Amino acid sequence: TLNVSDTVSCRSNRVTFNIGNINLNHIDSITWFFQELGGYSIPIKVNNAGMSYGDVGTFHPAVIIKDSLGCLDTLRTTYPLTIYGPQAKFLTAKEGACLNETLQFTDQSISDGIHAITNWQWNYGDNQIANYTASPFTHAYQQTGTYNVSLKVTDTFGCTDSINKIQIITV
């Protein structure tokens, strides 16, 4: 039996897999297919493994086990694995600004197509963190300097993603 910790999860969350009722002493090899049989594989002789999915979609994980007699067995999860989650992206109107000038930040985040993004958390790099439920996203810097800006988005399923841009704003 190929067991999975969650049949529905978010991008970047670790999903764990376990092969039940197996004695590794009698196994020559185990090949893990985390997306689908015949796709990218990882040959590793363990009965527990984990995977973080970077893409959304439906996956059909499987393993092929070869025992010490050369016999093969293919195990699949009972249900397909569904991965949800947004992808955080943003642009700035410009990379330089004057002190106290209001800058516009443009969200380019992508939902998974099913769950809408409901929260945008901006860290402007100057100890100012703001949560929004809709645009516009603006900020005025009160001190000169060069700032990193990060964005964390959350969707209706509770999945999150974030992006951090290093030294993107100079005031």
mmCIF file of C-alpha atoms in Angstrom:
data_model
loop_
_atom_site.group_PDB
_atom_site.id
_atom_site.type_symbol
_atom_site.label_atom_id
_atom_site.label_comp_id
_atom_site.label_asym_id
_atom_site.label_seq_id
_atom_site.Cartn_x
_atom_site.Cartn_y
_atom_site.Cartn_z
ATOM 1 C CA THR A 1 0.000 0.000 0.000
ATOM 2 C CA LEU A 2 1.248 3.519 -0.844
ATOM 3 C CA ASN A 3 -0.071 5.923 1.778
ATOM 4 C CA VAL A 4 -0.024 9.708 1.496
ATOM 5 C CA SER A 5 -0.223 12.246 4.346
ATOM 6 C CA ASP A 6 -2.662 14.521 2.488
ATOM 7 C CA THR A 7 -4.564 13.992 -0.736
ATOM 8 C CA VAL A 8 -5.140 17.760 -0.980
ATOM 9 C CA SER A 9 -2.355 20.177 -0.140
ATOM 10 C CA CYS A 10 -0.806 23.555 -0.957
ATOM 11 C CA ARG A 11 2.181 24.322 -3.176
ATOM 12 C CA SER A 12 5.439 24.141 -1.267
ATOM 13 C CA ASN A 13 3.894 22.162 1.627
ATOM 14 C CA ARG A 14 5.672 18.893 2.232
ATOM 15 C CA VAL A 15 3.580 15.825 1.423
ATOM 16 C CA THR A 16 4.836 12.564 2.903
ATOM 17 C CA PHE A 17 4.483 9.074 1.470
ATOM 18 C CA ASN A 18 4.799 5.711 3.187
ATOM 19 C CA ILE A 19 4.936 2.194 1.811
ATOM 20 C CA GLY A 20 3.043 -0.003 4.246
ATOM 21 C CA ASN A 21 3.825 -3.644 5.026
ATOM 22 C CA ILE A 22 7.301 -3.828 3.549
ATOM 23 C CA ASN A 23 10.521 -5.384 4.814
ATOM 24 C CA LEU A 24 13.417 -3.450 3.284
ATOM 25 C CA ASN A 25 15.751 -6.427 3.895
ATOM 26 C CA HIS A 26 14.034 -8.236 1.004
ATOM 27 C CA ILE A 27 13.994 -5.259 -1.384
ATOM 28 C CA ASP A 28 16.657 -4.470 -4.010
ATOM 29 C CA SER A 29 15.272 -1.133 -5.168
ATOM 30 C CA ILE A 30 12.418 1.322 -4.828
ATOM 31 C CA THR A 31 11.782 3.920 -7.528
ATOM 32 C CA TRP A 32 9.567 6.839 -6.527
ATOM 33 C CA PHE A 33 7.385 8.645 -9.056
ATOM 34 C CA PHE A 34 6.003 11.672 -7.230
ATOM 35 C CA GLN A 35 4.019 13.093 -10.158
ATOM 36 C CA GLU A 36 3.044 10.113 -12.266
ATOM 37 C CA LEU A 37 4.279 6.702 -13.320
ATOM 38 C CA GLY A 38 6.718 7.063 -16.212
ATOM 39 C CA GLY A 39 7.575 10.670 -15.342
ATOM 40 C CA TYR A 40 10.539 11.968 -13.378
ATOM 41 C CA SER A 41 11.693 9.323 -10.900
ATOM 42 C CA ILE A 42 13.924 9.108 -7.854
ATOM 43 C CA PRO A 43 15.506 5.725 -7.125
ATOM 44 C CA ILE A 44 15.961 5.548 -3.357
ATOM 45 C CA LYS A 45 15.540 2.501 -1.142
ATOM 46 C CA VAL A 46 13.403 3.944 1.649
ATOM 47 C CA ASN A 47 9.829 3.207 2.635
ATOM 48 C CA ASN A 48 9.131 6.842 3.699
ATOM 49 C CA ALA A 49 9.658 9.823 1.415
ATOM 50 C CA GLY A 50 8.501 13.411 1.132
ATOM 51 C CA MET A 51 7.974 15.881 -1.651
ATOM 52 C CA SER A 52 7.144 19.585 -1.932
ATOM 53 C CA TYR A 53 5.285 20.389 -5.126
ATOM 54 C CA GLY A 54 6.107 23.634 -6.917
ATOM 55 C CA ASP A 55 3.264 23.314 -9.405
ATOM 56 C CA VAL A 56 -0.481 23.137 -8.916
ATOM 57 C CA GLY A 57 -2.505 20.327 -10.414
ATOM 58 C CA THR A 58 -3.539 16.726 -9.944
ATOM 59 C CA PHE A 59 -0.827 14.116 -9.550
ATOM 60 C CA HIS A 60 -0.809 10.321 -9.453
ATOM 61 C CA PRO A 61 2.195 9.286 -7.328
ATOM 62 C CA ALA A 62 3.473 5.722 -7.551
ATOM 63 C CA VAL A 63 6.428 3.514 -6.630
ATOM 64 C CA ILE A 64 7.962 0.519 -8.338
ATOM 65 C CA ILE A 65 9.458 -1.996 -5.954
ATOM 66 C CA LYS A 66 11.935 -4.662 -7.049
ATOM 67 C CA ASP A 67 12.500 -7.449 -4.540
ATOM 68 C CA SER A 68 15.595 -9.611 -4.064
ATOM 69 C CA LEU A 69 14.184 -12.219 -6.500
ATOM 70 C CA GLY A 70 13.782 -9.602 -9.241
ATOM 71 C CA CYS A 71 9.998 -9.443 -8.980
ATOM 72 C CA LEU A 72 8.406 -6.043 -9.597
ATOM 73 C CA ASP A 73 5.379 -4.512 -7.941
ATOM 74 C CA THR A 74 3.798 -1.129 -8.636
ATOM 75 C CA LEU A 75 1.983 0.721 -5.879
ATOM 76 C CA ARG A 76 -0.217 3.764 -6.351
ATOM 77 C CA THR A 77 -2.031 6.060 -3.954
ATOM 78 C CA THR A 78 -5.718 5.265 -3.502
ATOM 79 C CA TYR A 79 -6.711 8.775 -4.558
ATOM 80 C CA PRO A 80 -4.936 11.311 -6.773
ATOM 81 C CA LEU A 81 -3.013 14.088 -5.070
ATOM 82 C CA THR A 82 -4.366 17.604 -5.684
ATOM 83 C CA ILE A 83 -2.088 20.597 -5.136
ATOM 84 C CA TYR A 84 -3.490 24.128 -4.854
ATOM 85 C CA GLY A 85 -1.969 27.542 -4.254
ATOM 86 C CA PRO A 86 -1.220 30.988 -5.630
ATOM 87 C CA GLN A 87 2.053 32.253 -7.050
ATOM 88 C CA ALA A 88 3.235 35.631 -5.735
ATOM 89 C CA LYS A 89 4.573 38.172 -8.243
ATOM 90 C CA PHE A 90 4.786 41.962 -8.321
ATOM 91 C CA LEU A 91 6.275 44.965 -10.085
ATOM 92 C CA THR A 92 7.111 48.459 -8.926
ATOM 93 C CA ALA A 93 6.194 51.513 -10.981
ATOM 94 C CA LYS A 94 9.793 52.660 -10.588
ATOM 95 C CA GLU A 95 12.848 51.613 -8.608
ATOM 96 C CA GLY A 96 13.784 55.060 -7.349
ATOM 97 C CA ALA A 97 11.738 57.577 -5.393
ATOM 98 C CA CYS A 98 12.052 60.792 -3.480
ATOM 99 C CA LEU A 99 11.551 60.927 0.264
ATOM 100 C CA ASN A 100 7.804 60.754 1.176
ATOM 101 C CA GLU A 101 6.828 60.085 -2.458
ATOM 102 C CA THR A 102 3.993 57.584 -2.794
ATOM 103 C CA LEU A 103 5.082 54.538 -4.807
ATOM 104 C CA GLN A 104 2.692 52.216 -6.605
ATOM 105 C CA PHE A 105 3.244 48.438 -6.362
ATOM 106 C CA THR A 106 1.521 46.291 -8.984
ATOM 107 C CA ASP A 107 0.396 42.812 -8.009
ATOM 108 C CA GLN A 108 0.929 40.207 -10.722
ATOM 109 C CA SER A 109 0.178 37.191 -8.532
ATOM 110 C CA ILE A 110 -1.542 34.214 -10.103
ATOM 111 C CA SER A 111 -4.243 32.177 -8.388
ATOM 112 C CA ASP A 112 -4.519 28.427 -8.890
ATOM 113 C CA GLY A 113 -7.627 29.091 -10.987
ATOM 114 C CA ILE A 114 -9.982 27.815 -8.289
ATOM 115 C CA HIS A 115 -9.229 29.774 -5.119
ATOM 116 C CA ALA A 116 -9.123 33.563 -5.274
ATOM 117 C CA ILE A 117 -6.379 35.492 -3.548
ATOM 118 C CA THR A 118 -7.867 37.246 -0.521
ATOM 119 C CA ASN A 119 -4.897 38.775 1.279
ATOM 120 C CA TRP A 120 -1.755 40.604 0.185
ATOM 121 C CA GLN A 121 0.833 41.180 2.887
ATOM 122 C CA TRP A 122 3.509 43.666 1.868
ATOM 123 C CA ASN A 123 6.757 44.097 3.748
ATOM 124 C CA TYR A 124 8.238 47.313 2.385
ATOM 125 C CA GLY A 125 11.624 46.772 4.026
ATOM 126 C CA ASP A 126 11.436 49.810 6.300
ATOM 127 C CA ASN A 127 9.766 48.040 9.233
ATOM 128 C CA GLN A 128 6.356 48.727 7.660
ATOM 129 C CA ILE A 129 4.153 45.702 7.007
ATOM 130 C CA ALA A 130 0.696 46.206 5.508
ATOM 131 C CA ASN A 131 -2.134 43.740 4.862
ATOM 132 C CA TYR A 132 -4.600 44.452 2.079
ATOM 133 C CA THR A 133 -7.705 42.718 0.776
ATOM 134 C CA ALA A 134 -7.630 44.574 -2.560
ATOM 135 C CA SER A 135 -5.475 46.987 -4.554
ATOM 136 C CA PRO A 136 -4.176 49.683 -4.816
ATOM 137 C CA PHE A 137 -0.912 48.881 -3.065
ATOM 138 C CA THR A 138 1.041 52.048 -2.276
ATOM 139 C CA HIS A 139 3.742 53.099 0.144
ATOM 140 C CA ALA A 140 5.748 56.235 0.961
ATOM 141 C CA TYR A 141 9.209 55.831 2.476
ATOM 142 C CA GLN A 142 10.038 58.135 5.388
ATOM 143 C CA GLN A 143 13.813 57.586 5.304
ATOM 144 C CA THR A 144 16.428 57.445 2.586
ATOM 145 C CA GLY A 145 18.041 54.114 1.792
ATOM 146 C CA THR A 146 17.808 51.011 -0.327
ATOM 147 C CA TYR A 147 15.000 48.594 0.517
ATOM 148 C CA ASN A 148 14.048 44.968 -0.009
ATOM 149 C CA VAL A 149 10.340 44.423 -0.666
ATOM 150 C CA SER A 150 8.441 41.186 -0.136
ATOM 151 C CA LEU A 151 4.900 40.097 -0.880
ATOM 152 C CA LYS A 152 3.013 37.199 0.693
ATOM 153 C CA VAL A 153 -0.338 36.218 -0.836
ATOM 154 C CA THR A 154 -2.995 34.008 0.742
ATOM 155 C CA ASP A 155 -5.936 32.409 -1.077
ATOM 156 C CA THR A 156 -9.389 31.204 0.047
ATOM 157 C CA PHE A 157 -8.054 27.667 0.610
ATOM 158 C CA GLY A 158 -5.413 29.035 2.982
ATOM 159 C CA CYS A 159 -2.478 28.407 0.671
ATOM 160 C CA THR A 160 0.275 31.017 0.643
ATOM 161 C CA ASP A 161 3.233 32.015 -1.483
ATOM 162 C CA SER A 162 5.779 34.768 -1.130
ATOM 163 C CA ILE A 163 8.436 36.558 -3.098
ATOM 164 C CA ASN A 164 11.247 38.790 -1.876
ATOM 165 C CA LYS A 165 13.010 41.271 -4.150
ATOM 166 C CA ILE A 166 16.400 42.419 -2.890
ATOM 167 C CA GLN A 167 17.343 46.114 -2.996
ATOM 168 C CA ILE A 168 14.497 46.954 -5.380
ATOM 169 C CA ILE A 169 13.710 50.466 -4.068
ATOM 170 C CA THR A 170 16.179 53.313 -3.568
ATOM 171 C CA VAL A 171 14.937 56.449 -1.813
#
